GROMACS .gro file of C-alpha atoms in nm:
model
  312
    1MET     CA    1   1.493 -10.607  -4.585
    2GLU     CA    2   1.639 -10.443  -4.896
    3THR     CA    3   1.418 -10.130  -4.836
    4ARG     CA    4   1.527 -10.106  -4.475
    5ALA     CA    5   1.886 -10.128  -4.578
    6HIS     CA    6   1.849  -9.852  -4.820
    7HIS     CA    7   1.693  -9.629  -4.549
    8ILE     CA    8   1.983  -9.703  -4.309
    9LEU     CA    9   2.244  -9.610  -4.573
   10ILE     CA   10   2.055  -9.289  -4.654
   11GLY     CA   11   2.036  -9.197  -4.285
   12LEU     CA   12   2.410  -9.276  -4.223
   13PHE     CA   13   2.502  -9.066  -4.528
   14THR     CA   14   2.293  -8.783  -4.403
   15VAL     CA   15   2.455  -8.794  -4.054
   16LEU     CA   16   2.796  -8.803  -4.199
   17ILE     CA   17   2.718  -8.492  -4.415
   18VAL     CA   18   2.585  -8.301  -4.118
   19ILE     CA   19   2.879  -8.387  -3.906
   20GLY     CA   20   3.119  -8.289  -4.186
   21GLY     CA   21   2.931  -7.965  -4.230
   22LEU     CA   22   2.961  -7.885  -3.864
   23LEU     CA   23   3.323  -7.962  -3.855
   24PHE     CA   24   3.381  -7.744  -4.166
   25GLY     CA   25   3.180  -7.461  -4.009
   26ILE     CA   26   3.385  -7.488  -3.677
   27TRP     CA   27   3.704  -7.483  -3.863
   28LEU     CA   28   3.593  -7.189  -4.075
   29ALA     CA   29   3.479  -7.002  -3.768
   30LYS     CA   30   3.803  -7.060  -3.590
   31ALA     CA   31   4.004  -6.957  -3.896
   32HIS     CA   32   3.789  -6.654  -3.939
   33SER     CA   33   3.817  -6.567  -3.566
   34GLU     CA   34   4.187  -6.588  -3.574
   35LYS     CA   35   4.210  -6.357  -3.863
   36GLU     CA   36   3.965  -6.107  -3.731
   37TRP     CA   37   4.112  -6.029  -3.392
   38ASN     CA   38   4.433  -5.864  -3.266
   39TYR     CA   39   4.548  -5.901  -2.913
   40TYR     CA   40   4.712  -5.648  -2.688
   41ASP     CA   41   4.820  -5.618  -2.318
   42VAL     CA   42   4.709  -5.313  -2.134
   43VAL     CA   43   4.915  -5.238  -1.827
   44PHE     CA   44   4.748  -5.064  -1.540
   45ASN     CA   45   4.952  -4.915  -1.245
   46GLU     CA   46   4.647  -4.891  -1.035
   47ALA     CA   47   4.340  -5.099  -0.914
   48VAL     CA   48   4.096  -5.201  -1.192
   49THR     CA   49   3.792  -5.225  -0.965
   50GLY     CA   50   3.477  -5.322  -1.166
   51LEU     CA   51   3.673  -5.462  -1.465
   52SER     CA   52   3.635  -5.836  -1.542
   53ARG     CA   53   3.680  -6.079  -1.818
   54GLY     CA   54   3.432  -6.005  -2.100
   55SER     CA   55   3.421  -5.628  -2.018
   56ALA     CA   56   3.386  -5.408  -2.322
   57VAL     CA   57   3.677  -5.241  -2.498
   58GLN     CA   58   3.570  -4.920  -2.679
   59TYR     CA   59   3.771  -4.696  -2.914
   60ASN     CA   60   3.624  -4.333  -2.898
   61GLY     CA   61   3.293  -4.469  -2.769
   62ILE     CA   62   3.258  -4.749  -3.025
   63ARG     CA   63   3.282  -5.119  -2.892
   64LEU     CA   64   3.547  -5.296  -3.094
   65GLY     CA   65   3.646  -5.577  -2.864
   66ASP     CA   66   3.649  -5.716  -2.506
   67VAL     CA   67   3.879  -5.811  -2.220
   68ASN     CA   68   4.010  -6.162  -2.283
   69GLN     CA   69   4.210  -6.215  -1.958
   70LEU     CA   70   4.305  -6.028  -1.635
   71ARG     CA   71   4.611  -6.119  -1.426
   72LEU     CA   72   4.880  -5.960  -1.204
   73ASP     CA   73   5.222  -5.884  -1.340
   74PRO     CA   74   5.446  -6.173  -1.213
   75ASN     CA   75   5.743  -5.926  -1.172
   76ASP     CA   76   5.544  -5.657  -1.000
   77PRO     CA   77   5.206  -5.741  -0.837
   78ARG     CA   78   5.118  -5.373  -0.814
   79ARG     CA   79   5.056  -5.374  -1.187
   80VAL     CA   80   4.758  -5.538  -1.366
   81LEU     CA   81   4.788  -5.686  -1.699
   82ALA     CA   82   4.458  -5.694  -1.905
   83ARG     CA   83   4.480  -5.901  -2.227
   84ILE     CA   84   4.228  -5.743  -2.472
   85ARG     CA   85   4.124  -5.841  -2.826
   86VAL     CA   86   3.995  -5.586  -3.080
   87SER     CA   87   3.883  -5.606  -3.433
   88GLY     CA   88   4.162  -5.673  -3.684
   89ASP     CA   89   4.072  -5.364  -3.880
   90THR     CA   90   4.122  -5.135  -3.581
   91PRO     CA   91   4.421  -4.912  -3.638
   92LEU     CA   92   4.589  -4.904  -3.297
   93ARG     CA   93   4.904  -4.697  -3.312
   94THR     CA   94   5.206  -4.628  -3.093
   95ASP     CA   95   5.046  -4.312  -2.942
   96THR     CA   96   4.713  -4.479  -2.867
   97HIS     CA   97   4.607  -4.421  -2.497
   98ALA     CA   98   4.400  -4.647  -2.275
   99LYS     CA   99   4.216  -4.583  -1.944
  100LEU     CA  100   3.962  -4.729  -1.712
  101ALA     CA  101   3.614  -4.576  -1.760
  102LEU     CA  102   3.249  -4.621  -1.675
  103THR     CA  103   2.958  -4.674  -1.922
  104GLY     CA  104   2.669  -4.439  -1.873
  105VAL     CA  105   2.447  -4.482  -1.567
  106THR     CA  106   2.511  -4.858  -1.539
  107GLY     CA  107   2.853  -4.817  -1.362
  108VAL     CA  108   3.011  -5.106  -1.566
  109ALA     CA  109   3.378  -5.061  -1.601
  110ILE     CA  110   3.538  -5.080  -1.946
  111ILE     CA  111   3.867  -5.003  -2.113
  112GLN     CA  112   3.843  -4.687  -2.315
  113LEU     CA  113   4.092  -4.642  -2.609
  114SER     CA  114   4.168  -4.298  -2.762
  115GLY     CA  115   4.421  -4.107  -2.957
  116GLY     CA  116   4.646  -4.243  -3.229
  117SER     CA  117   4.748  -3.975  -3.490
  118PRO     CA  118   4.748  -4.088  -3.854
  119GLY     CA  119   5.120  -4.020  -3.888
  120SER     CA  120   5.218  -4.263  -3.606
  121PRO     CA  121   5.326  -4.617  -3.688
  122LEU     CA  122   5.091  -4.914  -3.609
  123LEU     CA  123   5.142  -5.089  -3.276
  124VAL     CA  124   5.286  -5.426  -3.339
  125GLY     CA  125   5.460  -5.683  -3.116
  126HIS     CA  126   5.821  -5.791  -3.161
  127ASP     CA  127   5.941  -6.153  -3.175
  128GLY     CA  128   5.592  -6.289  -3.151
  129GLU     CA  129   5.510  -6.089  -2.831
  130VAL     CA  130   5.181  -5.926  -2.768
  131PRO     CA  131   5.197  -5.548  -2.807
  132ILE     CA  132   5.179  -5.345  -2.478
  133ILE     CA  133   4.969  -5.025  -2.412
  134ASN     CA  134   5.050  -4.846  -2.088
  135ALA     CA  135   4.717  -4.718  -1.943
  136ASP     CA  136   4.677  -4.355  -1.818
  137THR     CA  137   4.580  -4.269  -1.465
  138SER     CA  138   4.203  -4.277  -1.442
  139PRO     CA  139   3.999  -4.048  -1.218
  140LEU     CA  140   3.760  -4.339  -1.181
  141ALA     CA  141   4.033  -4.547  -1.022
  142LYS     CA  142   4.115  -4.274  -0.770
  143LEU     CA  143   3.749  -4.235  -0.683
  144LEU     CA  144   3.694  -4.602  -0.633
  145SER     CA  145   4.017  -4.635  -0.431
  146ASN     CA  146   3.903  -4.344  -0.209
  147GLY     CA  147   3.542  -4.455  -0.195
  148GLU     CA  148   3.570  -4.568   0.162
  149ASP     CA  149   3.701  -4.237   0.273
  150LEU     CA  150   3.431  -4.061   0.072
  151ILE     CA  151   3.157  -4.260   0.232
  152THR     CA  152   3.310  -4.191   0.584
  153ASN     CA  153   3.316  -3.817   0.516
  154ILE     CA  154   2.954  -3.826   0.387
  155SER     CA  155   2.848  -4.016   0.699
  156GLN     CA  156   3.022  -3.762   0.926
  157ALA     CA  157   2.863  -3.474   0.732
  158THR     CA  158   2.526  -3.636   0.773
  159ALA     CA  159   2.576  -3.678   1.145
  160ARG     CA  160   2.675  -3.320   1.187
  161ALA     CA  161   2.375  -3.208   0.990
  162ASN     CA  162   2.153  -3.420   1.216
  163GLU     CA  163   2.312  -3.248   1.518
  164LEU     CA  164   2.260  -2.915   1.362
  165LEU     CA  165   1.901  -2.986   1.307
  166SER     CA  166   1.839  -3.116   1.657
  167PRO     CA  167   1.495  -3.022   1.815
  168ALA     CA  168   1.661  -2.762   2.034
  169ASN     CA  169   1.827  -2.588   1.740
  170VAL     CA  170   1.509  -2.613   1.536
  171HIS     CA  171   1.316  -2.448   1.821
  172ARG     CA  172   1.576  -2.168   1.835
  173ILE     CA  173   1.554  -2.114   1.464
  174GLU     CA  174   1.173  -2.095   1.495
  175ASN     CA  175   1.201  -1.835   1.771
  176THR     CA  176   1.450  -1.636   1.558
  177LEU     CA  177   1.214  -1.638   1.258
  178ASP     CA  178   0.924  -1.538   1.492
  179HIS     CA  179   1.118  -1.243   1.622
  180LEU     CA  180   1.230  -1.140   1.278
  181ASP     CA  181   0.871  -1.154   1.163
  182LYS     CA  182   0.754  -0.933   1.451
  183THR     CA  183   1.046  -0.685   1.382
  184THR     CA  184   0.949  -0.655   1.014
  185GLY     CA  185   0.588  -0.605   1.128
  186VAL     CA  186   0.679  -0.327   1.350
  187ILE     CA  187   0.895  -0.162   1.086
  188ALA     CA  188   0.607  -0.195   0.840
  189ASP     CA  189   0.361  -0.038   1.090
  190GLU     CA  190   0.605   0.254   1.142
  191ARG     CA  191   0.694   0.312   0.785
  192GLU     CA  192   0.523   0.654   0.767
  193ASP     CA  193   0.734   0.777   1.065
  194ILE     CA  194   1.050   0.627   0.898
  195ARG     CA  195   0.966   0.813   0.577
  196SER     CA  196   0.913   1.141   0.775
  197LEU     CA  197   1.243   1.091   0.956
  198ILE     CA  198   1.425   1.025   0.632
  199LYS     CA  199   1.272   1.349   0.478
  200GLN     CA  200   1.385   1.543   0.791
  201LEU     CA  201   1.733   1.399   0.767
  202ALA     CA  202   1.742   1.493   0.393
  203MET     CA  203   1.627   1.855   0.484
  204ALA     CA  204   1.888   1.891   0.762
  205THR     CA  205   2.151   1.765   0.531
  206GLN     CA  206   2.045   2.028   0.272
  207GLN     CA  207   2.053   2.303   0.526
  208ALA     CA  208   2.394   2.191   0.658
  209ASN     CA  209   2.520   2.202   0.299
  210ASP     CA  210   2.373   2.554   0.243
  211THR     CA  211   2.526   2.675   0.575
  212LEU     CA  212   2.868   2.529   0.472
  213ALA     CA  213   2.839   2.700   0.129
  214GLU     CA  214   2.761   3.033   0.299
  215SER     CA  215   3.049   2.982   0.549
  216LYS     CA  216   3.284   2.915   0.263
  217ALA     CA  217   3.163   3.242   0.086
  218LEU     CA  218   3.208   3.432   0.404
  219VAL     CA  219   3.556   3.305   0.463
  220HIS     CA  220   3.647   3.378   0.096
  221ASN     CA  221   3.523   3.736   0.125
  222ALA     CA  222   3.705   3.785   0.455
  223ASN     CA  223   4.020   3.652   0.305
  224GLY     CA  224   3.973   3.888   0.011
  225LEU     CA  225   3.917   4.182   0.242
  226VAL     CA  226   4.225   4.094   0.453
  227GLU     CA  227   4.438   4.034   0.150
  228GLY     CA  228   4.316   4.359  -0.013
  229GLN     CA  229   4.220   4.648   0.225
  230GLY     CA  230   4.381   4.499   0.537
  231LYS     CA  231   4.713   4.460   0.355
  232ALA     CA  232   4.701   4.811   0.210
  233THR     CA  233   4.612   4.956   0.551
  234LEU     CA  234   4.902   4.763   0.712
  235GLN     CA  235   5.147   4.884   0.448
  236SER     CA  236   5.030   5.245   0.493
  237ALA     CA  237   5.075   5.216   0.867
  238GLN     CA  238   5.417   5.069   0.832
  239ARG     CA  239   5.516   5.362   0.598
  240ALA     CA  240   5.379   5.610   0.851
  241MET     CA  241   5.570   5.442   1.124
  242ALA     CA  242   5.898   5.442   0.929
  243SER     CA  243   5.842   5.814   0.858
  244LEU     CA  244   5.776   5.896   1.226
  245GLU     CA  245   6.074   5.691   1.331
  246HIS     CA  246   6.289   5.890   1.089
  247SER     CA  247   6.147   6.213   1.223
  248MET     CA  248   6.199   6.107   1.581
  249ALA     CA  249   6.556   6.014   1.505
  250SER     CA  250   6.612   6.360   1.356
  251VAL     CA  251   6.457   6.527   1.664
  252ASP     CA  252   6.670   6.322   1.903
  253ARG     CA  253   6.979   6.414   1.706
  254LEU     CA  254   6.874   6.782   1.706
  255LEU     CA  255   6.826   6.767   2.083
  256ASN     CA  256   7.154   6.605   2.141
  257ASP     CA  257   7.340   6.851   1.922
  258ASN     CA  258   7.168   7.155   2.089
  259SER     CA  259   7.149   7.037   2.448
  260ASP     CA  260   7.336   7.334   2.581
  261ALA     CA  261   7.133   7.589   2.400
  262LEU     CA  262   6.817   7.413   2.506
  263ASN     CA  263   6.930   7.413   2.874
  264GLY     CA  264   7.015   7.782   2.865
  265GLY     CA  265   6.678   7.870   2.701
  266ALA     CA  266   6.458   7.629   2.891
  267ALA     CA  267   6.254   7.908   3.037
  268SER     CA  268   6.156   8.036   2.694
  269LEU     CA  269   6.104   7.700   2.554
  270GLY     CA  270   5.887   7.550   2.827
  271ASP     CA  271   5.631   7.438   2.580
  272LEU     CA  272   5.879   7.225   2.390
  273GLY     CA  273   5.877   6.940   2.640
  274PRO     CA  274   5.498   6.871   2.629
  275ALA     CA  275   5.505   6.871   2.250
  276LEU     CA  276   5.789   6.616   2.244
  277ARG     CA  277   5.608   6.396   2.500
  278GLU     CA  278   5.288   6.409   2.285
  279LEU     CA  279   5.504   6.311   1.979
  280ARG     CA  280   5.640   6.015   2.172
  281ASP     CA  281   5.289   5.903   2.280
  282THR     CA  282   5.177   5.918   1.914
  283LEU     CA  283   5.477   5.716   1.809
  284SER     CA  284   5.389   5.450   2.074
  285SER     CA  285   5.033   5.434   1.956
  286LEU     CA  286   5.130   5.390   1.600
  287ARG     CA  287   5.369   5.104   1.708
  288SER     CA  288   5.084   4.937   1.901
  289ILE     CA  289   4.847   4.962   1.601
  290THR     CA  290   5.117   4.822   1.366
  291ARG     CA  291   5.181   4.531   1.614
  292ARG     CA  292   4.812   4.447   1.632
  293LEU     CA  293   4.779   4.451   1.260
  294ASP     CA  294   5.068   4.213   1.223
  295GLU     CA  295   4.929   3.973   1.486
  296ASN     CA  296   4.555   3.966   1.387
  297PRO     CA  297   4.461   4.190   1.089
  298SER     CA  298   4.119   4.053   1.044
  299GLY     CA  299   4.034   4.080   1.410
  300TYR     CA  300   4.164   4.441   1.430
  301LEU     CA  301   3.981   4.554   1.120
  302PHE     CA  302   3.645   4.386   1.188
  303GLY     CA  303   3.654   4.417   1.572
  304ARG     CA  304   3.704   4.050   1.645
  305GLU     CA  305   3.976   3.985   1.893
  306LYS     CA  306   4.194   3.678   1.840
  307THR     CA  307   4.110   3.407   2.085
  308LYS     CA  308   4.400   3.354   2.327
  309GLU     CA  309   4.519   2.999   2.369
  310PHE     CA  310   4.531   2.872   2.719
  311THR     CA  311   4.863   2.708   2.818
  312PRO     CA  312   4.842   2.504   3.144
   0.00000   0.00000   0.00000
């Protein structure tokens, strides 16, 4: 009986020690937990699809906490309040930014923290309130909110692609490719003729260029001749014409002044009339030559008459 009593006391003492150790460990863990975590409220002005309690909170890609609570703002149900906890040694500052993000290929939504310059003050609450971080607009939220429209557009595009690739259109495409293959085959068979045609075109182009160069040279020479000899001839004819006009004026004046004497001696001066008529004819011929030189000097000098324009 005495030995059994000792065993009972020893067992009871051992149980009490274990229970005390567990209670001490729980208290120590609770105290340690309360000292190691800081709590913040992240305010989202958009849907937080995919975010749930326990989702990770990362700072520049490093997990430093998790989402402790999700709820709607009682004053504005369009906003979502996410209570997060991060390690106590994480330096969150007043210019720290938060946004909704995805982790890798798993597609799990998380809260991504970034920013926070060293010169900014630490983010702390006032009057015992939890500090607030206003989240930035996330492209992920826009994508998730517009996911239904995106799927609809993809479905419509797929339907149109199926219509485009209908059996009738596929048959037309096959015929087009067959005709294209035949056309390229014909071109390949006639490539020698095509090469010959290209060579002939090149030769014709060269000949046309040579002809054009010769024409330019001929026009240049003709212009030089007209500007040189033709101009000199025209000037000489003009001087002769002026001299003849002066002489004719003198003769007319002489005839007018001596008309009585000429009338009295007309019998002895019978040869003077034909000479004067010949002089007048010569003067008319010189006037005609001068006029033709003025109108078409190159045609008159080289024997090419100027083409007359037809006026309807």
